[in-house]
């Protein structure tokens, strides 16, 4: 049986929309720095425009990195014994169950709330975070790994 877990639609739309707003802001301030301030009298605004432009570059790099490396879909196949993780902008990664060494529970705390998730540990030493923040419900992943006799390492800080 194939089980697919999708993203939280609200988070996906808001994060993608915020990235689009950041790109529009970057284009606008790039235009102001590159064209507008060169063809109009200098009023000192170009210093502020430059500061905002570089802050927008930093914010864009952060959000693009975030959208690149956070898994939004998980597909588990019982018959083929595979585990596939899909990202928004990167190609999907498909693993055999033999590639997974263990999993561990995780609590992600912020100022206002705590969310939960699991780390899936791979043979190559890397791990993948699957959490309530981006996935609709990560619990079937934990049940699947438990049913397939993958070792649970317990709670991880």
C-alpha positions as YAML, in Angstrom:
chain: A
units: angstrom
residues:
- id: 1
  name: UNK
  ca: [0.00, 0.00, 0.00]
- id: 2
  name: UNK
  ca: [1.28, 3.46, -0.90]
- id: 3
  name: UNK
  ca: [0.83, 6.20, 1.68]
- id: 4
  name: UNK
  ca: [1.36, 9.83, 0.71]
- id: 5
  name: UNK
  ca: [1.62, 12.70, 3.17]
- id: 6
  name: UNK
  ca: [1.32, 16.19, 1.73]
- id: 7
  name: UNK
  ca: [2.19, 19.66, 2.96]
- id: 8
  name: UNK
  ca: [0.17, 21.93, 5.17]
- id: 9
  name: UNK
  ca: [-1.46, 23.96, 2.43]
- id: 10
  name: UNK
  ca: [-1.64, 27.21, 4.42]
- id: 11
  name: UNK
  ca: [2.06, 27.15, 5.28]
- id: 12
  name: UNK
  ca: [3.03, 26.26, 1.73]
- id: 13
  name: UNK
  ca: [0.98, 29.11, 0.22]
- id: 14
  name: UNK
  ca: [2.16, 31.66, 2.79]
- id: 15
  name: UNK
  ca: [5.84, 30.75, 2.48]
- id: 16
  name: UNK
  ca: [5.73, 30.74, -1.31]
- id: 17
  name: UNK
  ca: [3.77, 34.00, -1.34]
- id: 18
  name: UNK
  ca: [6.25, 35.62, 1.03]
- id: 19
  name: UNK
  ca: [9.11, 34.55, -1.26]
- id: 20
  name: UNK
  ca: [7.33, 36.16, -4.22]
- id: 21
  name: UNK
  ca: [6.86, 39.40, -2.25]
- id: 22
  name: UNK
  ca: [10.58, 39.39, -1.35]
- id: 23
  name: UNK
  ca: [11.53, 38.92, -5.01]
- id: 24
  name: UNK
  ca: [9.24, 41.78, -6.08]
- id: 25
  name: UNK
  ca: [10.78, 44.01, -3.39]
- id: 26
  name: UNK
  ca: [14.26, 43.03, -4.56]
- id: 27
  name: UNK
  ca: [13.40, 43.91, -8.16]
- id: 28
  name: UNK
  ca: [11.88, 47.24, -7.12]
- id: 29
  name: UNK
  ca: [14.85, 48.33, -5.02]
- id: 30
  name: UNK
  ca: [17.23, 47.02, -7.68]
- id: 31
  name: UNK
  ca: [15.44, 49.25, -10.18]
- id: 32
  name: UNK
  ca: [15.65, 52.22, -7.80]
- id: 33
  name: UNK
  ca: [19.37, 51.69, -7.26]
- id: 34
  name: UNK
  ca: [20.24, 50.90, -10.84]
- id: 35
  name: UNK
  ca: [18.11, 53.32, -12.80]
- id: 36
  name: UNK
  ca: [15.94, 55.69, -10.83]
- id: 37
  name: UNK
  ca: [18.58, 57.18, -8.53]
- id: 38
  name: UNK
  ca: [21.00, 57.65, -11.44]
- id: 39
  name: UNK
  ca: [18.53, 59.68, -13.51]
- id: 40
  name: UNK
  ca: [16.99, 61.80, -10.77]
- id: 41
  name: UNK
  ca: [18.51, 64.30, -8.37]
- id: 42
  name: UNK
  ca: [20.36, 62.72, -5.47]
- id: 43
  name: UNK
  ca: [18.36, 63.19, -2.30]
- id: 44
  name: UNK
  ca: [20.13, 60.72, -0.02]
- id: 45
  name: UNK
  ca: [17.51, 58.07, -0.64]
- id: 46
  name: UNK
  ca: [20.02, 55.90, -2.47]
- id: 47
  name: UNK
  ca: [21.74, 55.07, 0.83]
- id: 48
  name: UNK
  ca: [18.46, 53.84, 2.33]
- id: 49
  name: UNK
  ca: [17.60, 52.04, -0.90]
- id: 50
  name: UNK
  ca: [20.97, 50.28, -0.83]
- id: 51
  name: UNK
  ca: [20.46, 49.16, 2.77]
- id: 52
  name: UNK
  ca: [16.98, 47.84, 2.03]
- id: 53
  name: UNK
  ca: [18.29, 46.14, -1.13]
- id: 54
  name: UNK
  ca: [20.97, 44.22, 0.79]
- id: 55
  name: UNK
  ca: [18.52, 43.27, 3.56]
- id: 56
  name: UNK
  ca: [16.18, 41.91, 0.86]
- id: 57
  name: UNK
  ca: [19.05, 39.93, -0.69]
- id: 58
  name: UNK
  ca: [19.77, 38.34, 2.70]
- id: 59
  name: UNK
  ca: [16.09, 37.58, 3.31]
- id: 60
  name: UNK
  ca: [15.72, 36.09, -0.19]
- id: 61
  name: UNK
  ca: [18.73, 33.84, 0.30]
- id: 62
  name: UNK
  ca: [17.36, 32.64, 3.65]
- id: 63
  name: UNK
  ca: [13.88, 31.89, 2.28]
- id: 64
  name: UNK
  ca: [15.12, 30.25, -0.92]
- id: 65
  name: UNK
  ca: [17.39, 28.02, 1.18]
- id: 66
  name: UNK
  ca: [14.42, 27.25, 3.41]
- id: 67
  name: UNK
  ca: [12.17, 26.38, 0.47]
- id: 68
  name: UNK
  ca: [14.92, 24.25, -1.10]
- id: 69
  name: UNK
  ca: [15.77, 21.96, 1.78]
- id: 70
  name: UNK
  ca: [12.50, 21.43, 3.66]
- id: 71
  name: UNK
  ca: [10.55, 18.32, 2.69]
- id: 72
  name: UNK
  ca: [6.90, 18.95, 1.82]
- id: 73
  name: UNK
  ca: [5.76, 15.48, 0.66]
- id: 74
  name: UNK
  ca: [6.54, 11.96, 1.86]
- id: 75
  name: UNK
  ca: [5.56, 8.80, -0.02]
- id: 76
  name: UNK
  ca: [5.92, 5.40, 1.66]
- id: 77
  name: UNK
  ca: [5.45, 2.17, -0.27]
- id: 78
  name: UNK
  ca: [4.93, -1.03, 1.76]
- id: 79
  name: UNK
  ca: [5.32, -3.47, -1.15]
- id: 80
  name: UNK
  ca: [8.44, -1.91, -2.68]
- id: 81
  name: UNK
  ca: [9.85, -1.06, 0.78]
- id: 82
  name: UNK
  ca: [10.74, 2.46, -0.32]
- id: 83
  name: UNK
  ca: [10.58, 5.84, 1.33]
- id: 84
  name: UNK
  ca: [10.46, 8.93, -0.91]
- id: 85
  name: UNK
  ca: [10.87, 12.53, 0.21]
- id: 86
  name: UNK
  ca: [9.81, 15.32, -2.15]
- id: 87
  name: UNK
  ca: [10.93, 18.91, -1.92]
- id: 88
  name: UNK
  ca: [9.42, 22.04, -3.38]
- id: 89
  name: UNK
  ca: [12.36, 23.02, -5.58]
- id: 90
  name: UNK
  ca: [14.80, 20.07, -5.44]
- id: 91
  name: UNK
  ca: [14.43, 16.67, -7.06]
- id: 92
  name: UNK
  ca: [12.81, 13.96, -4.96]
- id: 93
  name: UNK
  ca: [14.99, 11.58, -2.95]
- id: 94
  name: UNK
  ca: [14.01, 7.93, -2.87]
- id: 95
  name: UNK
  ca: [15.44, 5.58, -0.27]
- id: 96
  name: UNK
  ca: [15.24, 1.85, 0.25]
- id: 97
  name: UNK
  ca: [14.39, 0.85, 3.80]
- id: 98
  name: UNK
  ca: [17.89, -0.59, 4.07]
- id: 99
  name: UNK
  ca: [19.23, 2.98, 3.67]
- id: 100
  name: UNK
  ca: [17.44, 4.07, 6.86]
- id: 101
  name: UNK
  ca: [19.31, 3.19, 10.05]
- id: 102
  name: UNK
  ca: [16.99, 4.70, 12.67]
- id: 103
  name: UNK
  ca: [14.57, 7.48, 13.50]
- id: 104
  name: UNK
  ca: [14.18, 9.69, 16.54]
- id: 105
  name: UNK
  ca: [11.47, 11.93, 17.93]
- id: 106
  name: UNK
  ca: [12.11, 15.64, 18.10]
- id: 107
  name: UNK
  ca: [10.51, 18.69, 19.70]
- id: 108
  name: UNK
  ca: [10.98, 22.03, 17.96]
- id: 109
  name: UNK
  ca: [10.43, 24.90, 20.37]
- id: 110
  name: UNK
  ca: [9.89, 28.52, 19.47]
- id: 111
  name: UNK
  ca: [8.88, 31.46, 21.62]
- id: 112
  name: UNK
  ca: [5.17, 30.86, 21.26]
- id: 113
  name: UNK
  ca: [4.73, 27.15, 20.66]
- id: 114
  name: UNK
  ca: [6.28, 23.73, 20.45]
- id: 115
  name: UNK
  ca: [5.85, 21.46, 17.47]
- id: 116
  name: UNK
  ca: [6.85, 17.87, 17.04]
- id: 117
  name: UNK
  ca: [8.53, 15.81, 14.38]
- id: 118
  name: UNK
  ca: [10.96, 13.02, 13.68]
- id: 119
  name: UNK
  ca: [14.46, 12.78, 12.29]
- id: 120
  name: UNK
  ca: [15.02, 9.95, 9.82]
- id: 121
  name: UNK
  ca: [18.69, 8.87, 10.08]
- id: 122
  name: UNK
  ca: [20.31, 7.54, 6.92]
- id: 123
  name: UNK
  ca: [23.32, 5.24, 6.40]
- id: 124
  name: UNK
  ca: [25.36, 8.05, 4.85]
- id: 125
  name: UNK
  ca: [25.21, 9.96, 8.16]
- id: 126
  name: UNK
  ca: [22.65, 12.54, 7.10]
- id: 127
  name: UNK
  ca: [19.21, 12.95, 8.57]
- id: 128
  name: UNK
  ca: [15.90, 14.34, 7.34]
- id: 129
  name: UNK
  ca: [13.55, 16.33, 9.56]
- id: 130
  name: UNK
  ca: [9.86, 15.63, 9.08]
- id: 131
  name: UNK
  ca: [7.71, 17.84, 11.29]
- id: 132
  name: UNK
  ca: [4.24, 19.21, 11.95]
- id: 133
  name: UNK
  ca: [5.41, 22.61, 10.71]
- id: 134
  name: UNK
  ca: [5.42, 21.64, 7.03]
- id: 135
  name: UNK
  ca: [3.75, 18.24, 6.76]
- id: 136
  name: UNK
  ca: [0.06, 17.78, 7.24]
- id: 137
  name: UNK
  ca: [0.64, 14.88, 9.64]
- id: 138
  name: UNK
  ca: [3.97, 13.13, 10.15]
- id: 139
  name: UNK
  ca: [2.58, 10.37, 12.42]
- id: 140
  name: UNK
  ca: [2.04, 7.82, 9.59]
- id: 141
  name: UNK
  ca: [5.78, 8.06, 8.86]
- id: 142
  name: UNK
  ca: [6.59, 7.12, 12.44]
- id: 143
  name: UNK
  ca: [4.08, 4.22, 12.34]
- id: 144
  name: UNK
  ca: [5.48, 3.05, 8.99]
- id: 145
  name: UNK
  ca: [9.07, 3.03, 10.26]
- id: 146
  name: UNK
  ca: [7.99, 1.27, 13.45]
- id: 147
  name: UNK
  ca: [6.09, -1.39, 11.48]
- id: 148
  name: UNK
  ca: [9.15, -1.95, 9.28]
- id: 149
  name: UNK
  ca: [11.30, -2.58, 12.40]
- id: 150
  name: UNK
  ca: [13.44, 0.52, 12.03]
- id: 151
  name: UNK
  ca: [15.15, 1.36, 15.32]
- id: 152
  name: UNK
  ca: [13.70, 4.24, 17.36]
- id: 153
  name: UNK
  ca: [16.44, 6.23, 19.11]
- id: 154
  name: UNK
  ca: [13.94, 7.99, 21.37]
- id: 155
  name: UNK
  ca: [13.65, 11.72, 22.06]
- id: 156
  name: UNK
  ca: [16.30, 13.97, 20.55]
- id: 157
  name: UNK
  ca: [16.89, 17.53, 21.70]
...
